[in-house]
Structures are given as structure tokens and as C-alpha cells.
mmCIF file of C-alpha atoms in Angstrom:
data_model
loop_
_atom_site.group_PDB
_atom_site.id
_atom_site.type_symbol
_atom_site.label_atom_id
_atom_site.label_comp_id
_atom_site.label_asym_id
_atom_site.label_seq_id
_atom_site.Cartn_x
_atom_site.Cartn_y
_atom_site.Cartn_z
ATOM 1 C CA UNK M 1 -10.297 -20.260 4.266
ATOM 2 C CA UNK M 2 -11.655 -16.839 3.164
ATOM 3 C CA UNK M 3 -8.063 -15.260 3.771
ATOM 4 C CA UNK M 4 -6.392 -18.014 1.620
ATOM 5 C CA UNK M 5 -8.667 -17.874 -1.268
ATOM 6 C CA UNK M 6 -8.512 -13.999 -1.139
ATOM 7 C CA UNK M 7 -4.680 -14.718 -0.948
ATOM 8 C CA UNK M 8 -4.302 -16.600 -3.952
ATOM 9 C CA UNK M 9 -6.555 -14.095 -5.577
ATOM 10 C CA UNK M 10 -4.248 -11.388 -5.210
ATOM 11 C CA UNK M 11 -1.235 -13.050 -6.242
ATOM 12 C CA UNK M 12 -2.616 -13.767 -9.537
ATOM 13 C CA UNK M 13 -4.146 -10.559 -10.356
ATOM 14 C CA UNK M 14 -0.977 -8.927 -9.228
ATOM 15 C CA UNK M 15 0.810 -11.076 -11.565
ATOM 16 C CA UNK M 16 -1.312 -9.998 -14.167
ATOM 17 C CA UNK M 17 -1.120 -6.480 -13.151
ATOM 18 C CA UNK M 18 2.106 -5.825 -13.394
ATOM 19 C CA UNK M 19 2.797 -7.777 -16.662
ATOM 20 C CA UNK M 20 0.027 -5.545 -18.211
ATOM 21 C CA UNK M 21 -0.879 -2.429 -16.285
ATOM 22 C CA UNK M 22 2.648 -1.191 -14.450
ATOM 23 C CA UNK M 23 4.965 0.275 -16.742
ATOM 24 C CA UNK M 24 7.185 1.526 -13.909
ATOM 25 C CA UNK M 25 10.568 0.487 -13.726
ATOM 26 C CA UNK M 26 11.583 -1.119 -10.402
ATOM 27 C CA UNK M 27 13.253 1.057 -8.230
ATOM 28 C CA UNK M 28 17.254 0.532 -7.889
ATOM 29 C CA UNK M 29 17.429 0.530 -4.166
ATOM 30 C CA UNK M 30 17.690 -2.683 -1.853
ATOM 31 C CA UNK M 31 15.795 -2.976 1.329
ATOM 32 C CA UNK M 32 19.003 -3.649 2.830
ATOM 33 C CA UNK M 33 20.058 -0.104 1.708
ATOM 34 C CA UNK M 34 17.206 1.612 3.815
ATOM 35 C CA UNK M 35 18.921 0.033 6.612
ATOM 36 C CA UNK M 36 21.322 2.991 7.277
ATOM 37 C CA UNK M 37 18.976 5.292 5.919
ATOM 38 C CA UNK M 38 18.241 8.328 9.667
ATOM 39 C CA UNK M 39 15.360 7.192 11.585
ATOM 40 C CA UNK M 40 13.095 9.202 10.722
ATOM 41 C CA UNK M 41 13.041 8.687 7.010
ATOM 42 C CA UNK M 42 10.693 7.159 5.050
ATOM 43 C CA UNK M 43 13.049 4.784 3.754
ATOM 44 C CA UNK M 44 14.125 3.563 6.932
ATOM 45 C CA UNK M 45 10.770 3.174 8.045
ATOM 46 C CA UNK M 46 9.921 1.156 4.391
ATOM 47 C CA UNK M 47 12.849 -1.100 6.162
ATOM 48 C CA UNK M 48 11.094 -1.584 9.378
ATOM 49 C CA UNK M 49 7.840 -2.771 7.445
ATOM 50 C CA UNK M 50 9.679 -5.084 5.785
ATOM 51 C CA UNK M 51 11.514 -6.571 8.817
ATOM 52 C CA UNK M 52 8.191 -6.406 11.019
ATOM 53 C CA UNK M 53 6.183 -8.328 8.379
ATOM 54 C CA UNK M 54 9.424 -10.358 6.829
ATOM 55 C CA UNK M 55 8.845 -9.206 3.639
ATOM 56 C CA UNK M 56 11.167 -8.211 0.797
ATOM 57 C CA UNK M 57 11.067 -5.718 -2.318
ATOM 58 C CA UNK M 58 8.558 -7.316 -4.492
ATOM 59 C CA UNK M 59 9.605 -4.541 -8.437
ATOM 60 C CA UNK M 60 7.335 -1.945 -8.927
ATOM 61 C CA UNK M 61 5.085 -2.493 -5.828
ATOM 62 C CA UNK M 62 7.484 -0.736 -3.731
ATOM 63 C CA UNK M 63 5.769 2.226 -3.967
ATOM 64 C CA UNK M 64 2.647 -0.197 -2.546
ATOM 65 C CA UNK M 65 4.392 -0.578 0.399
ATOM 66 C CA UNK M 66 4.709 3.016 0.768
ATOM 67 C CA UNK M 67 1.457 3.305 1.093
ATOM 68 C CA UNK M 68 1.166 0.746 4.108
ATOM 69 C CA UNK M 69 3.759 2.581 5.852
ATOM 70 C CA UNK M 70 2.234 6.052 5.649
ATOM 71 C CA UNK M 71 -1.010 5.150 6.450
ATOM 72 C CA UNK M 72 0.181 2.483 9.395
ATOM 73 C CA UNK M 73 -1.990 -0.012 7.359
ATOM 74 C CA UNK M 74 -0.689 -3.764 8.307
ATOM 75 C CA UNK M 75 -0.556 -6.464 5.540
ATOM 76 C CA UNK M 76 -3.792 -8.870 6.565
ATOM 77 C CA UNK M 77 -6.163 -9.591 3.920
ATOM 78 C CA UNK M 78 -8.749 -7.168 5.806
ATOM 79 C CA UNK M 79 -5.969 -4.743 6.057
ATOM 80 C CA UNK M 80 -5.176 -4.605 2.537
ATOM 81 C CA UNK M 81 -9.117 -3.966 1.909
ATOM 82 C CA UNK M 82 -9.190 -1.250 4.153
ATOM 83 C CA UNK M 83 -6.187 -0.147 2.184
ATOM 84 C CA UNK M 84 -7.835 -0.281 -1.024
ATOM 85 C CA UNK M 85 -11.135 1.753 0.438
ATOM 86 C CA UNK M 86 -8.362 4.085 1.925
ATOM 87 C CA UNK M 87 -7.048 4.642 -1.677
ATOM 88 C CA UNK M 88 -10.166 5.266 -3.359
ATOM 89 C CA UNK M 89 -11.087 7.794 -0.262
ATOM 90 C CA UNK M 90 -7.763 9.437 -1.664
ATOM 91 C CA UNK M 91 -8.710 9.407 -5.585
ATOM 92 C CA UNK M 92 -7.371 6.676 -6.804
ATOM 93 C CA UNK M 93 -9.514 4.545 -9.444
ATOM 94 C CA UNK M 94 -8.222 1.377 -11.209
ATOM 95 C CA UNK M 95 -9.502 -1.876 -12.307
ATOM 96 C CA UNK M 96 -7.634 -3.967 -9.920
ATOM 97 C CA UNK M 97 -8.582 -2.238 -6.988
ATOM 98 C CA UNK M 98 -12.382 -2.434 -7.791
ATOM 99 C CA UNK M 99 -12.085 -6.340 -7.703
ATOM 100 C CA UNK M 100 -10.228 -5.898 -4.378
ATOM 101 C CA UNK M 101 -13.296 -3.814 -2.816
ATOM 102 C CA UNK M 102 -15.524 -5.979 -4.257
ATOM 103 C CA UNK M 103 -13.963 -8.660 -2.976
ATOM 104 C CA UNK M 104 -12.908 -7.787 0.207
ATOM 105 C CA UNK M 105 -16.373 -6.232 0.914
ATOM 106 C CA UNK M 106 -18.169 -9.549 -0.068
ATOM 107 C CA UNK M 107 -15.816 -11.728 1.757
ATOM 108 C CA UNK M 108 -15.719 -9.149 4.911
ATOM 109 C CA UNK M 109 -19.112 -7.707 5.166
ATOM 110 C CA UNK M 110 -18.602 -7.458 9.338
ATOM 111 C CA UNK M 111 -15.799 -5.055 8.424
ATOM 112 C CA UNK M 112 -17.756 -2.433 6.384
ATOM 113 C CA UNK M 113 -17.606 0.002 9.665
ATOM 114 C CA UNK M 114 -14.319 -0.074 9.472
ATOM 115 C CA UNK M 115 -13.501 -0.181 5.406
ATOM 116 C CA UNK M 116 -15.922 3.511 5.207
ATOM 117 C CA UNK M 117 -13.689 4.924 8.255
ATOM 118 C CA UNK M 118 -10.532 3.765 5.894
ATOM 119 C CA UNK M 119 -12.234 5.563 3.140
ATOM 120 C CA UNK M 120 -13.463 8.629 4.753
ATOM 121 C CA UNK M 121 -9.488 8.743 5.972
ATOM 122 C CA UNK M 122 -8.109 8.721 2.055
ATOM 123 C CA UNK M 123 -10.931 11.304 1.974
ATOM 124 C CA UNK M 124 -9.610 13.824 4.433
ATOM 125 C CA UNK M 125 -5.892 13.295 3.483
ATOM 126 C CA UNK M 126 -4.429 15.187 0.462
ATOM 127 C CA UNK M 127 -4.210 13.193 -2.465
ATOM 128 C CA UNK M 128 -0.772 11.504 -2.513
ATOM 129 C CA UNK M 129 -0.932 7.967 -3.801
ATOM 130 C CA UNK M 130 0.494 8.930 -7.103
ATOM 131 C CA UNK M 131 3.303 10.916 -6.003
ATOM 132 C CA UNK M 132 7.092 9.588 -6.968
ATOM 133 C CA UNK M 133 7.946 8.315 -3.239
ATOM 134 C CA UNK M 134 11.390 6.606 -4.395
ATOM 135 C CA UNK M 135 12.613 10.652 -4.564
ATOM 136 C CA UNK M 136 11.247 10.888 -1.325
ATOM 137 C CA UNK M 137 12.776 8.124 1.009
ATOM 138 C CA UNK M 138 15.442 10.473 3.196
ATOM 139 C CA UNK M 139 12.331 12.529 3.786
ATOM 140 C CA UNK M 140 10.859 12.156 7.480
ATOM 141 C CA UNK M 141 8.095 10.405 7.163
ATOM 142 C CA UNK M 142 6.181 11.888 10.033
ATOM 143 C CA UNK M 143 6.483 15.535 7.699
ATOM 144 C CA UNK M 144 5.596 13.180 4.800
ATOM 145 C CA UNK M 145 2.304 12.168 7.249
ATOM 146 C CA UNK M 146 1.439 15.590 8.641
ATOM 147 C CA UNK M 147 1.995 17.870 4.691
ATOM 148 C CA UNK M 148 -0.143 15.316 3.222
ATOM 149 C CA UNK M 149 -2.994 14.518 6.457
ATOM 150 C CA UNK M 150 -2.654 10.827 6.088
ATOM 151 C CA UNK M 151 -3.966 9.984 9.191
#
């Protein structure tokens, strides 16, 4: 029940998000386009997320997604939160994620152990959440993993 309501609290406030707070235009590449993309690259493993979880590009998150796939972070509700701790462990500071942490933390209190290991992670690794990763997708993404220690 937790999972659903924190669910249905996400997809609102993303809504709202980016009608209000992403200015970003979406990028012009199709999931089915990271398809052929070598092995090794980011953008083919963007594709694999997307076929492992059967998702699709939602505009201007892709870069969201990113994320998951660097940091090997799956798509659960807890996973997201651990996501979010990871992020702020890595600099980044926004409204929306501060009602995910608070949240997630008050919905998942058993997981705290593991939310401060996701933050002392974003910690160690060199800041990268803001970078431009739609420049970046023939890059391998291991290189992308071990130049930025996102472990």
C-alpha cells in the first residue's frame, strides 16, 4: 500500500515538476535508436534499462534514467529513495527531491542503513548528476563509471 501511495505521489509531483521546474528540451533520440548503439555505450546500456524494466523515454527525465543506469540503481520505490539520498551524497539539492527523502525515509524507516550507504556513495563519487549525458551516450559507460567513481 505504502509503494502505491508513494507511486501516485511521484507521478504527480513529476507532473508538476516538469511543467514548472525543467526547462530542458527533450532529447531527440528514440530508445529504439540506442538499440544499435556498441555495447559498451551508455546509450545502449540506457536501452537495456528500458527493456529490463519495460519502460520507455518519459521527455526530459531521460537524463533520470541515466542516473539509474550509472549507479546500477533499479526502479522500486525504495530504489528510487536510495537514488535520491545517492544524489544528494553527490550535490544535488532541489525541492522535489527533499519531499522524496522525506518521504521515502518516513515511509521506509527499516531502510535508513541502506539510504546513508546510497548517500555516502554520491559522496565518494565525483559530482556528475548535472553533466549533459545526451552528448555522452556512445561513451562506454564503464569509463563513464570509473572517471566519475560512481560506484
Amino acid at each position: 500500500m505504502k509503494d502505491l501511495l508513494l507511486e501516485r505521489m511521484y507521478e504527480w509531483s513529476s507532473q508538476y515538476y516538469l511543467r514548472y521546474f525543467r526547462k530542458n528540451n527533450p532529447w531527440s533520440i528514440t530508445s529504439r535508436e540506442l538499440m544499435v548503439y556498441p555495447q559498451e555505450s551508455l546509450g545502449f546500456h540506457l536501452y537495456c534499462f528500458h527493456l529490463k524494466y519495460n519502460l520507455e523515454f518519459k521527455p526530459n527525465l531521460e537524463e533520470h534514467d541515466i542516473i539509474h543506469v550509472l549507479t546500477n540503481t533499479g526502479v522500486t520505490v525504495s530504489d528510487e529513495v536510495s537514488l535520491q539520498y545517492y544524489l544528494l551524497g553527490n550535490g544535488k539539492k532541489s525541492p522535489f527531491q527533499f519531499l522524496a527523502l522525506i518521504a521515502g525515509t518516513a515511509f521506509y524507516p527499516s531502510h535508513i542503513k541502506t539510504f546513508l550507504r546510497f548517500y555516502r556513495r554520491g559522496r565518494k563519487a565525483h559530482q556528475f548528476y548535472n553533466l549533459k549525458f545526451e552528448n555522452m551516450l556512445m561513451l562506454s559507460a564503464h569509463t563513464l563509471q570509473t572517471t566519475f567513481n560512481i560506484h
